Coordinates of C-alpha atoms and ligand atoms in Angstrom, one line a residue:
M1498 CA 54.9 107.6 116.1
F1499 CA 58.5 108.8 116.3
G1500 CA 61.1 106.5 117.7
A1501 CA 63.0 107.3 120.9
M1502 CA 66.6 107.6 119.7
M1503 CA 68.9 110.6 120.2
N1504 CA 68.6 113.3 117.7
Y1505 CA 72.3 113.7 117.4
P1506 CA 73.4 115.9 114.5
L1507 CA 75.8 114.2 112.0
T1508 CA 78.6 116.7 111.6
L1509 CA 82.3 116.9 110.6
V1510 CA 83.0 117.6 114.3
Q1511 CA 82.4 114.0 115.1
I1512 CA 84.8 112.8 112.4
L1513 CA 87.5 115.2 113.7
E1514 CA 87.0 114.3 117.4
H1515 CA 87.0 110.6 116.6
A1516 CA 90.3 110.9 114.8
H1517 CA 91.8 112.7 117.8
R1518 CA 90.4 110.5 120.6
I1519 CA 90.7 107.1 119.0
H1520 CA 93.5 107.6 116.4
G1521 CA 95.5 110.5 117.9
D1522 CA 98.9 108.9 117.2
K1523 CA 98.1 108.3 113.5
R1524 CA 100.2 110.5 111.1
V1525 CA 99.8 112.9 108.3
H1526 CA 102.8 113.1 106.0
T1527 CA 103.2 116.1 103.6
Q1528 CA 105.7 116.7 100.8
L1529 CA 106.5 120.4 101.2
P1530 CA 107.4 122.7 98.3
N1531 CA 111.1 122.5 99.4
G1532 CA 111.0 118.7 98.9
K1533 CA 111.2 117.9 102.7
V1534 CA 108.6 115.7 104.2
H1535 CA 106.6 117.1 107.2
T1536 CA 105.0 114.6 109.6
Y1537 CA 102.7 115.1 112.6
N1538 CA 99.8 113.2 114.1
Y1539 CA 96.0 113.7 114.4
D1540 CA 96.4 114.9 118.0
T1541 CA 98.5 117.8 116.8
L1542 CA 96.2 118.4 113.8
Y1543 CA 93.2 118.6 116.2
R1544 CA 94.9 121.1 118.5
R1545 CA 95.9 123.3 115.5
V1546 CA 92.4 123.0 114.0
K1547 CA 90.9 124.4 117.2
Q1548 CA 93.4 127.2 117.2
L1549 CA 92.7 127.9 113.6
A1550 CA 88.9 128.0 114.2
N1551 CA 89.5 130.5 117.0
A1552 CA 91.8 132.6 114.7
I1553 CA 89.2 132.7 111.9
T1554 CA 86.5 133.8 114.4
T1555 CA 88.7 136.5 115.8
L1556 CA 89.4 137.8 112.3
G1557 CA 85.7 138.3 111.9
G1558 CA 84.7 135.0 110.2
R1559 CA 81.1 134.1 111.0
P1560 CA 79.1 130.9 110.6
G1561 CA 77.9 130.6 107.0
D1562 CA 80.8 132.7 105.6
S1563 CA 82.7 131.2 102.7
V1564 CA 86.5 130.8 103.3
A1565 CA 88.6 129.8 100.3
T1566 CA 91.9 128.1 99.8
F1567 CA 94.2 128.4 96.8
A1568 CA 96.6 125.5 97.6
S1569 CA 98.0 122.1 96.8
N1570 CA 97.4 119.1 99.0
R1571 CA 99.3 119.8 102.3
Y1572 CA 98.7 119.3 106.0
Q1573 CA 97.9 123.0 106.4
H1574 CA 95.2 122.6 103.7
L1575 CA 93.7 119.7 105.6
E1576 CA 93.7 121.8 108.8
I1577 CA 91.8 124.5 107.0
C1578 CA 89.4 122.0 105.5
C1579 CA 88.6 120.9 109.1
A1580 CA 88.8 124.2 110.9
V1581 CA 86.5 126.2 108.7
P1582 CA 83.5 123.8 108.9
Y1583 CA 84.4 123.2 112.6
A1584 CA 83.8 127.0 113.1
G1585 CA 80.5 126.7 111.2
A1586 CA 81.8 128.4 108.1
I1587 CA 82.0 127.0 104.5
I1588 CA 85.3 125.7 103.2
H1589 CA 85.7 126.5 99.5
P1590 CA 88.8 125.0 97.9
L1591 CA 89.5 126.8 94.6
N1592 CA 90.7 124.9 91.6
V1593 CA 94.2 126.5 91.2
R1594 CA 94.4 125.3 87.5
L1595 CA 91.4 127.4 86.3
A1596 CA 92.1 130.6 84.4
P1597 CA 92.1 133.8 86.6
T1598 CA 89.0 135.3 84.9
Q1599 CA 87.0 132.1 85.5
L1600 CA 88.3 131.9 89.1
A1601 CA 87.4 135.6 89.7
K1602 CA 83.8 134.8 88.8
I1603 CA 83.7 131.9 91.2
V1604 CA 85.2 133.9 94.0
E1605 CA 82.7 136.6 93.4
E1606 CA 79.8 134.2 93.4
A1607 CA 81.0 132.4 96.6
E1608 CA 81.7 135.8 98.3
D1609 CA 84.9 134.5 99.7
K1610 CA 86.2 137.0 102.3
L1611 CA 89.2 135.2 103.5
I1612 CA 91.6 133.2 101.3
F1613 CA 94.3 130.8 102.5
V1614 CA 97.1 130.7 99.9
D1615 CA 99.9 128.1 99.6
G1616 CA 103.3 129.8 99.0
A1617 CA 103.9 127.4 96.1
C1618 CA 100.8 128.8 94.3
A1619 CA 101.5 132.5 95.3
E1620 CA 102.5 133.6 91.9
Q1621 CA 99.4 132.2 90.2
F1622 CA 97.3 133.7 93.0
S1623 CA 98.7 137.2 92.3
K1624 CA 97.0 137.0 88.9
L1625 CA 93.7 136.3 90.5
E1626 CA 94.2 138.8 93.3
E1627 CA 94.2 141.7 90.8
K1628 CA 90.7 140.7 89.8
I1629 CA 89.0 140.1 93.2
E1630 CA 88.1 141.9 96.3
C1631 CA 89.2 139.9 99.3
E1632 CA 89.4 141.2 102.8
H1633 CA 92.2 138.9 104.1
V1634 CA 94.8 136.7 102.7
V1635 CA 96.7 134.2 104.9
L1636 CA 99.8 132.7 103.4
F1637 CA 101.5 129.4 104.3
N1638 CA 104.6 127.6 103.1
A1639 CA 106.0 131.0 102.0
D1640 CA 109.5 132.2 102.3
T1641 CA 109.6 135.8 103.5
G1642 CA 110.4 137.1 100.0
Q1643 CA 107.1 136.0 98.6
N1644 CA 105.2 138.0 101.2
E1645 CA 107.3 141.1 101.0
N1646 CA 106.8 141.3 97.2
R1647 CA 103.1 141.2 97.5
T1648 CA 101.1 144.4 96.9
N1649 CA 98.9 143.7 99.9
P1650 CA 100.9 141.9 102.5
S1651 CA 99.2 138.9 103.9
I1652 CA 99.0 137.3 107.3
E1653 CA 101.5 134.6 108.0
Y1654 CA 99.8 131.3 108.7
E1655 CA 101.9 130.0 111.6
Q1656 CA 101.7 133.4 113.3
F1657 CA 97.9 133.4 112.7
I1658 CA 97.6 130.1 114.4
S1659 CA 100.0 130.5 117.2
E1660 CA 98.4 133.6 118.5
A1661 CA 95.0 131.8 119.0
D1662 CA 93.8 129.7 121.9
D1663 CA 93.2 125.9 121.4
D1664 CA 90.0 125.8 123.6
Y1665 CA 87.5 126.2 120.8
I1666 CA 84.2 124.3 121.2
S1667 CA 82.3 123.7 118.0
D1668 CA 78.6 124.3 118.2
I1669 CA 76.9 123.1 115.1
Q1670 CA 73.3 122.2 116.0
D1671 CA 71.9 121.5 112.6
E1672 CA 73.4 118.7 110.5
N1673 CA 72.0 120.4 107.4
W1674 CA 74.3 123.4 107.9
A1675 CA 76.5 124.0 104.9
M1676 CA 80.1 122.9 105.3
A1677 CA 81.9 123.0 101.9
L1678 CA 81.5 124.5 98.5
C1679 CA 83.1 122.7 95.6
Y1680 CA 82.8 123.6 91.9
T1681 CA 82.6 121.0 89.1
S1682 CA 85.8 120.7 87.2
G1683 CA 84.2 122.3 84.1
T1684 CA 85.0 119.5 81.6
G1685 CA 81.7 120.0 79.8
G1686 CA 81.0 123.7 80.4
E1687 CA 81.3 126.4 83.1
P1688 CA 82.1 125.0 86.6
K1689 CA 79.0 124.9 88.8
G1690 CA 79.0 125.2 92.6
V1691 CA 77.8 122.3 94.8
L1692 CA 77.2 123.2 98.5
Y1693 CA 77.7 120.2 100.8
T1694 CA 76.1 119.9 104.2
H1695 CA 77.6 118.4 107.4
R1696 CA 75.1 115.6 107.1
S1697 CA 75.8 114.8 103.4
M1698 CA 79.6 114.7 104.1
Y1699 CA 79.2 112.6 107.2
L1700 CA 77.0 110.0 105.4
H1701 CA 79.3 110.0 102.4
T1702 CA 82.2 109.3 104.6
L1703 CA 80.4 106.3 106.2
A1704 CA 79.4 105.0 102.9
A1705 CA 82.8 105.5 101.4
N1706 CA 84.4 103.5 104.2
Q1707 CA 82.4 100.4 103.5
A1708 CA 84.5 97.3 102.6
D1709 CA 83.5 97.3 99.0
V1710 CA 84.0 101.0 98.5
F1711 CA 87.2 102.7 99.7
G1712 CA 87.5 99.9 102.3
L1713 CA 89.9 101.8 104.4
T1714 CA 91.1 100.4 107.7
E1715 CA 93.2 101.6 110.6
S1716 CA 96.2 99.9 109.1
D1717 CA 96.1 101.8 105.9
V1718 CA 98.3 104.6 104.6
V1719 CA 96.3 106.6 102.1
M1720 CA 97.8 108.8 99.3
P1721 CA 95.1 110.9 97.7
L1722 CA 96.7 112.1 94.4
V1723 CA 93.5 114.0 93.9
P1724 CA 93.4 117.7 94.6
L1725 CA 91.4 118.8 97.6
F1726 CA 89.5 121.1 95.3
H1727 CA 88.2 118.1 93.4
A1728 CA 85.2 117.2 95.6
M1729 CA 87.2 117.5 98.8
G1730 CA 89.8 115.1 97.4
W1731 CA 87.0 112.6 96.6
G1732 CA 86.3 112.6 100.3
L1733 CA 89.4 110.6 101.0
P1734 CA 91.0 112.7 103.8
Y1735 CA 87.8 112.7 105.9
A1736 CA 87.3 109.0 105.3
S1737 CA 90.9 108.3 106.3
M1738 CA 90.5 110.3 109.5
F1739 CA 87.3 108.4 110.5
A1740 CA 89.0 105.0 109.7
G1741 CA 92.1 106.0 111.5
A1742 CA 94.2 105.5 108.4
E1743 CA 97.3 107.7 107.8
I1744 CA 97.4 110.2 105.0
V1745 CA 100.2 111.1 102.6
F1746 CA 100.0 114.4 100.7
A1747 CA 102.1 115.0 97.6
D1748 CA 102.1 117.2 94.6
V1749 CA 100.7 115.0 91.8
K1750 CA 103.5 116.1 89.4
H1751 CA 106.3 115.7 91.9
E1752 CA 109.1 113.5 90.7
R1753 CA 109.6 111.9 94.1
I1754 CA 106.0 110.4 94.4
V1755 CA 107.3 106.8 94.2
D1756 CA 110.0 107.5 96.8
L1757 CA 107.2 108.8 99.1
I1758 CA 105.1 105.7 98.5
V1759 CA 108.1 103.6 99.5
E1760 CA 109.2 105.8 102.5
T1761 CA 105.7 106.0 104.1
G1762 CA 104.4 102.6 103.1
V1763 CA 101.4 103.7 101.1
T1764 CA 98.8 101.0 100.9
V1765 CA 95.9 102.8 99.1
A1766 CA 96.4 105.5 96.5
A1767 CA 93.8 107.4 94.5
G1768 CA 93.9 109.4 91.3
V1769 CA 92.6 109.9 87.7
P1770 CA 93.8 107.3 85.1
T1771 CA 96.4 109.8 83.6
V1772 CA 98.2 109.8 86.9
W1773 CA 98.4 106.0 86.9
A1774 CA 99.5 105.8 83.3
R1775 CA 102.3 108.3 84.1
L1776 CA 103.5 106.5 87.2
L1777 CA 103.3 103.0 85.7
P1778 CA 106.9 102.7 84.2
E1779 CA 108.5 103.7 87.5
L1780 CA 106.3 101.5 89.6
Q1781 CA 107.1 98.6 87.3
K1782 CA 110.8 99.3 87.7
R1783 CA 110.6 99.5 91.5
K1784 CA 108.0 96.7 91.9
Q1785 CA 109.8 95.1 94.9
E1786 CA 110.1 98.4 96.7
V1787 CA 106.4 99.4 96.3
S1788 CA 105.1 96.1 97.6
S1789 CA 103.1 97.9 100.4
L1790 CA 100.7 99.3 97.7
R1791 CA 97.7 97.1 97.6
R1792 CA 94.9 99.1 96.0
L1793 CA 94.3 102.0 93.6
I1794 CA 91.1 103.9 93.6
V1795 CA 90.6 105.3 90.1
G1796 CA 87.9 107.6 88.7
G1797 CA 87.1 110.8 87.0
E1798 CA 87.5 109.2 83.6
P1799 CA 87.3 105.7 82.2
M1800 CA 90.2 103.6 83.3
P1801 CA 91.5 101.8 80.1
P1802 CA 91.4 98.0 80.5
T1803 CA 95.0 97.7 79.4
L1804 CA 96.1 99.9 82.3
I1805 CA 94.0 97.9 84.7
E1806 CA 95.7 94.8 83.6
A1807 CA 99.1 96.3 83.9
Y1808 CA 98.4 97.1 87.6
E1809 CA 96.4 94.0 88.5
K1810 CA 98.4 91.4 86.7
G1811 CA 101.8 93.0 86.5
L1812 CA 102.0 94.7 89.8
R1813 CA 99.4 92.7 91.8
V1814 CA 97.7 96.0 92.8
E1815 CA 94.0 95.8 93.0
V1816 CA 92.3 98.5 90.9
R1817 CA 88.9 99.8 92.1
H1818 CA 87.3 101.8 89.3
A1819 CA 84.8 104.3 90.5
W1820 CA 82.4 106.7 89.0
G1821 CA 81.1 109.9 90.5
M1822 CA 80.5 113.5 90.2
T1823 CA 81.2 116.6 92.3
E1824 CA 77.4 116.7 92.6
M1825 CA 77.6 113.3 94.4
S1826 CA 80.3 114.2 97.0
P1827 CA 81.5 112.5 94.7
T1828 CA 81.0 108.7 95.0
G1829 CA 78.3 107.0 93.0
T1830 CA 79.5 103.6 91.9
F1831 CA 82.4 101.4 92.7
C1832 CA 83.7 98.4 90.8
T1833 CA 84.5 95.3 92.9
L1834 CA 84.0 91.8 91.8
R1835 CA 81.2 89.6 93.0
K1836 CA 81.7 86.2 94.6
A1837 CA 80.2 84.8 91.4
H1838 CA 83.2 86.2 89.4
Q1839 CA 85.8 84.3 91.5
N1840 CA 86.5 81.6 88.9
L1841 CA 86.8 83.9 85.9
S1842 CA 90.1 84.3 84.2
D1843 CA 92.3 87.3 85.0
T1844 CA 91.4 88.8 81.6
E1845 CA 87.7 88.4 82.2
K1846 CA 88.0 89.9 85.6
C1847 CA 89.8 92.9 84.2
K1848 CA 87.1 93.4 81.7
I1849 CA 84.5 93.7 84.5
K1850 CA 86.8 96.0 86.4
A1851 CA 86.9 98.3 83.4
M1852 CA 83.2 99.0 84.0
Q1853 CA 82.3 101.8 86.4
G1854 CA 80.7 99.3 88.8
R1855 CA 77.6 99.1 91.0
P1856 CA 75.9 101.9 93.0
I1857 CA 77.3 102.0 96.5
P1858 CA 74.9 101.4 99.4
G1859 CA 72.8 104.6 99.7
V1860 CA 72.9 105.5 96.0
Q1861 CA 69.8 104.9 93.8
M1862 CA 70.2 104.8 90.1
R1863 CA 68.0 104.5 87.0
L1864 CA 68.6 104.6 83.3
V1865 CA 66.3 106.8 81.3
S1866 CA 65.7 107.2 77.5
E1867 CA 65.5 110.4 75.6
N1868 CA 61.7 110.3 75.9
E1869 CA 61.9 109.9 79.7
T1870 CA 61.0 106.3 79.9
E1871 CA 62.9 104.0 82.2
L1872 CA 65.2 101.5 80.4
P1873 CA 65.9 97.9 81.4
W1874 CA 69.2 96.8 83.1
D1875 CA 70.1 94.4 80.4
G1876 CA 73.6 95.6 79.6
K1877 CA 72.4 96.8 76.1
A1878 CA 69.9 99.7 76.5
I1879 CA 71.8 103.0 76.5
G1880 CA 70.2 105.8 78.5
E1881 CA 71.0 108.7 80.7
V1882 CA 72.0 107.8 84.3
Q1883 CA 69.9 109.5 86.9
V1884 CA 70.7 109.3 90.6
R1885 CA 69.6 110.2 94.1
S1886 CA 71.3 109.7 97.5
P1887 CA 71.7 111.6 100.8
W1888 CA 75.0 113.0 99.4
T1889 CA 73.7 114.1 96.0
A1890 CA 73.0 117.8 95.4
S1891 CA 69.5 119.0 95.1
G1892 CA 70.5 122.1 93.1
Y1893 CA 73.5 124.2 92.1
Y1894 CA 74.8 127.0 94.3
K1895 CA 73.1 130.4 93.5
N1896 CA 72.2 129.1 90.1
D1897 CA 68.6 129.3 89.1
S1898 CA 69.3 128.7 85.4
T1899 CA 69.9 125.0 85.8
P1900 CA 66.5 123.4 86.5
G1901 CA 67.0 121.0 83.6
H1902 CA 69.7 119.2 85.6
F1903 CA 67.1 117.8 88.0
T1904 CA 63.9 115.8 87.3
E1905 CA 60.5 116.8 88.6
D1906 CA 60.6 113.8 90.9
G1907 CA 63.9 114.8 92.5
W1908 CA 66.6 112.9 90.7
L1909 CA 69.9 114.3 89.3
R1910 CA 70.3 114.1 85.6
T1911 CA 74.0 113.1 85.4
G1912 CA 74.4 113.9 81.7
D1913 CA 76.2 110.5 81.4
L1914 CA 75.1 107.9 78.9
A1915 CA 75.5 104.3 80.0
T1916 CA 74.3 100.7 80.1
I1917 CA 73.6 98.8 83.3
N1918 CA 73.7 95.0 83.3
A1919 CA 71.5 92.6 85.2
E1920 CA 74.1 92.4 88.0
G1921 CA 73.8 96.2 88.4
Y1922 CA 77.2 97.0 86.8
M1923 CA 77.2 100.3 85.0
Q1924 CA 79.3 101.0 81.9
I1925 CA 79.7 104.6 80.8
V1926 CA 79.2 104.9 77.0
D1927 CA 79.9 108.6 76.9
R1928 CA 79.1 111.9 78.3
A1929 CA 75.9 113.1 76.5
K1930 CA 77.9 116.2 75.4
A1931 CA 80.7 114.2 73.9
I1932 CA 78.8 111.4 72.1
I1933 CA 79.1 111.8 68.3
R1934 CA 75.9 111.9 66.3
S1935 CA 76.7 110.9 62.8
G1936 CA 74.0 110.4 60.2
G1937 CA 71.5 109.8 63.0
E1938 CA 73.6 107.1 64.7
S1939 CA 75.6 107.5 67.9
I1940 CA 79.3 106.8 68.1
S1941 CA 80.9 106.4 71.5
T1942 CA 84.1 108.3 71.9
V1943 CA 84.9 106.3 75.0
A1944 CA 84.7 103.0 73.2
L1945 CA 86.9 104.2 70.3
E1946 CA 89.5 105.6 72.8
T1947 CA 89.5 102.3 74.8
V1948 CA 90.4 100.3 71.6
L1949 CA 92.9 102.9 70.4
L1950 CA 94.7 102.6 73.7
K1951 CA 95.1 98.9 73.2
Y1952 CA 97.4 99.6 70.2
P1953 CA 100.9 99.1 71.5
S1954 CA 102.5 102.3 70.3
I1955 CA 99.7 104.6 71.5
K1956 CA 100.4 106.4 74.8
D1957 CA 97.3 108.5 74.9
A1958 CA 94.2 109.0 72.8
A1959 CA 91.1 111.1 72.5
V1960 CA 88.2 111.1 70.0
I1961 CA 86.1 114.2 69.3
G1962 CA 83.2 114.9 67.0
I1963 CA 83.8 117.5 64.3
P1964 CA 81.1 119.2 62.2
D1965 CA 80.4 117.6 58.9
E1966 CA 78.0 118.9 56.3
K1967 CA 76.8 115.5 55.1
W1968 CA 76.7 113.5 58.4
G1969 CA 76.2 116.2 61.0
E1970 CA 79.4 115.1 62.8
R1971 CA 82.3 112.8 62.2
P1972 CA 84.8 111.3 64.6
L1973 CA 88.4 112.6 64.6
A1974 CA 91.1 110.9 66.7
V1975 CA 94.0 112.6 68.4
V1976 CA 96.8 110.3 69.5
V1977 CA 100.1 110.5 71.3
L1978 CA 102.7 107.9 70.2
S1979 CA 105.2 106.4 72.6
L1980 CA 107.9 106.4 69.8
Q1981 CA 108.5 109.1 67.3
T1982 CA 107.9 108.0 63.7
D1983 CA 107.7 109.7 60.3
C1984 CA 105.4 107.1 58.9
D1985 CA 101.7 107.9 58.6
I1986 CA 100.0 105.5 61.0
S1987 CA 96.4 106.4 60.1
E1988 CA 95.9 103.3 57.9
T1989 CA 97.3 101.0 60.6
L1990 CA 95.0 102.6 63.2
R1991 CA 92.0 102.4 60.8
Q1992 CA 92.6 98.6 60.4
H1993 CA 93.1 98.2 64.2
L1994 CA 89.7 99.8 64.9
A1995 CA 88.0 98.0 62.0
T1996 CA 88.4 94.7 63.9
E1997 CA 86.0 96.0 66.5
F1998 CA 83.7 98.7 65.0
P1999 CA 81.5 99.2 62.0
K2000 CA 83.0 101.2 59.1
F2001 CA 81.1 104.5 59.9
W2002 CA 82.6 104.5 63.4
I2003 CA 86.2 104.7 62.1
P2004 CA 87.5 108.3 62.5
D2005 CA 88.0 110.2 59.3
K2006 CA 91.2 111.6 60.5
F2007 CA 94.0 110.7 62.9
V2008 CA 96.1 113.6 64.3
V2009 CA 99.4 112.9 66.0
V2010 CA 100.2 115.3 68.8
D2011 CA 102.9 115.5 71.5
E2012 CA 100.4 115.8 74.4
I2013 CA 96.6 115.8 74.8
P2014 CA 95.3 118.8 76.7
K2015 CA 94.0 118.0 80.2
T2016 CA 91.7 119.9 82.5
G2017 CA 92.8 121.1 86.0
V2018 CA 91.9 117.7 87.5
G2019 CA 93.8 115.7 84.8
K2020 CA 90.8 114.8 82.5
T2021 CA 91.0 114.9 78.8
D2022 CA 89.9 118.4 77.7
K2023 CA 87.9 117.8 74.6
H2024 CA 86.8 121.4 74.3
A2025 CA 90.5 122.4 74.2
I2026 CA 91.2 119.8 71.6
L2027 CA 88.4 121.1 69.4
Q2028 CA 89.6 124.7 69.9
M2029 CA 93.1 123.6 69.0
L2030 CA 91.9 122.0 65.7
L2031 CA 88.9 124.3 64.9
P2032 CA 89.4 127.6 66.7
N2033 CA 86.1 129.1 65.5
H2034 CA 83.9 126.2 66.6
K2035 CA 81.2 126.8 69.2
R2036 CA 80.4 124.4 72.0
K2037 CA 78.0 121.7 71.0
P2038 CA 74.4 121.8 72.4
H2039 CA 73.4 119.0 74.8
Y2040 CA 72.0 115.9 73.2
V2041 CA 69.9 114.9 76.2
K2042 CA 66.5 116.5 76.5
H2043 CA 66.0 119.4 78.9
R2044 CA 69.7 120.1 79.3
Ligands
ADP3299 P1 83.2 117.7 85.3 O1 81.8 117.2 84.8 O2 83.3 119.2 85.1 O3 84.3 116.9 84.8 P2 83.3 116.3 87.7 O4 84.8 116.3 88.1 O5 82.4 116.4 88.8 O6 83.1 117.6 86.8 O7 83.1 115.1 86.8 C1 82.0 114.2 86.8 C2 82.0 113.5 85.5 O8 83.2 112.8 85.3 C3 80.9 112.4 85.4 O9 79.6 112.9 85.1 C4 81.4 111.5 84.3 O10 81.2 112.1 83.0 C5 82.9 111.6 84.5 N1 83.4 110.4 85.2 C6 83.7 110.3 86.5 N2 84.2 109.1 86.8 C7 84.2 108.4 85.6 C8 84.6 107.1 85.2 N3 85.1 106.2 86.1 N4 84.4 106.7 83.9 C9 83.9 107.6 83.0 N5 83.6 108.9 83.3 C10 83.7 109.3 84.6

């Protein structure tokens, strides 16, 4: 027998309308390309979203059409990320840091007909525009010059909005209707499209707002230093709107980020570890001024324990280490301490916090061996993490060639190798593609990097596997030093690693570089490192079966 409850579709419309009705006075702050800070509230955002939905429809946008953005995090970008799904179309934020040829393939696959471009990205966009066919371009934050110099003049955003009515009524009947298209960041291969539904995004937002996950409240001021193209900014803008928290948008590389934290009273900020490593010295210098900051949400890559300690102990900012994937909208696990950990020392607590944490409510997880048997949660057995949840993809967008990414019984193969302990805490050992296989043994690049980063004069480190005739593969470490030196530090680093690892784990070579290449979302780009050191080397095949 079915129950007798309302069959009310779970859609983004409810998130937006809740933000307007209940939290209409809450603000969105944006650092504009000219350095000024723009501020308005959710009421104004809501009115403009309705106008924008009307304008898109008038221009010919239909439900199910893909509408792209090529932009930094700004209030206009948020408006577009709300208005497009509000009008029943699919919002597709493009990763502005990908190469134009790669982006052109993505635009073609998504069939983007309308693209909203941020003036600050207009120059990069012109390189992409030559390679794509796009019916309409709408430009925001552009001075007139930028538009006049364009071969195909674009529509000006403010004019586009102001000519439209604000009486749009959204009519999305089916919660399984597609609402957003995000591509993986392409760290381990070509980016793949994930098509979110209204239902998956709504449920992800509810789950993310649990106390032990993002834990956002109406009193929070949230700074997502995660691009909107990276799994919709990890779902933070929608979660903030539902919670009634304020949002602060800034360019991740902007020199005034810390000023903005102080001026707007940011309480929760999110970003990849590289961002927090870069901002640490300034935050330490201005510790008293940034006292509003109470929590960091960190993910995308392992957060080094030394960095966690610097924030937790030095700045008294709680670090919540999270793991996820674009395929998971993106949240999978979150690391918060249990009541049972209360009496542990600070150092022991930080050690737990360096793990990726436990599955958030709604996410199911299992650990599977190479021969497809389920492994115990004993903190020792290493296997591939497989997941399922209402916000996990069931396939890739228009991609039939990826059946190996899903199991026959409907779980996603994450391609991540990990252990899970008896308390349910997962620890990533490596990506299956990155793990080094040397003489039949596995060497975790993540473990080596973590210990290298503990060495005082190492600012950044990455370990990759390079082909070796005798052993198959051998580790090579690439390091960035905080102080220039003419001495060869290889021997020192060898000894440092030898205190924690067996001899065969120690990298054969240590290469000092000025900077480690990063992907568009700020993750270490191991493929680029390999290309830099061995230009003729081909990508390594996947170690996990079926992939
Ligand atoms: P890509 O795989 O192209 O980088 P995503 O941005 O979706 O695309 O990244 C998901 C992957 O990022 C995960 O499968 C995992 O390998 C890695 N990852 C995410 N968070 C963490 C974390 N906290 N620690 C270690 N790895 C992480």
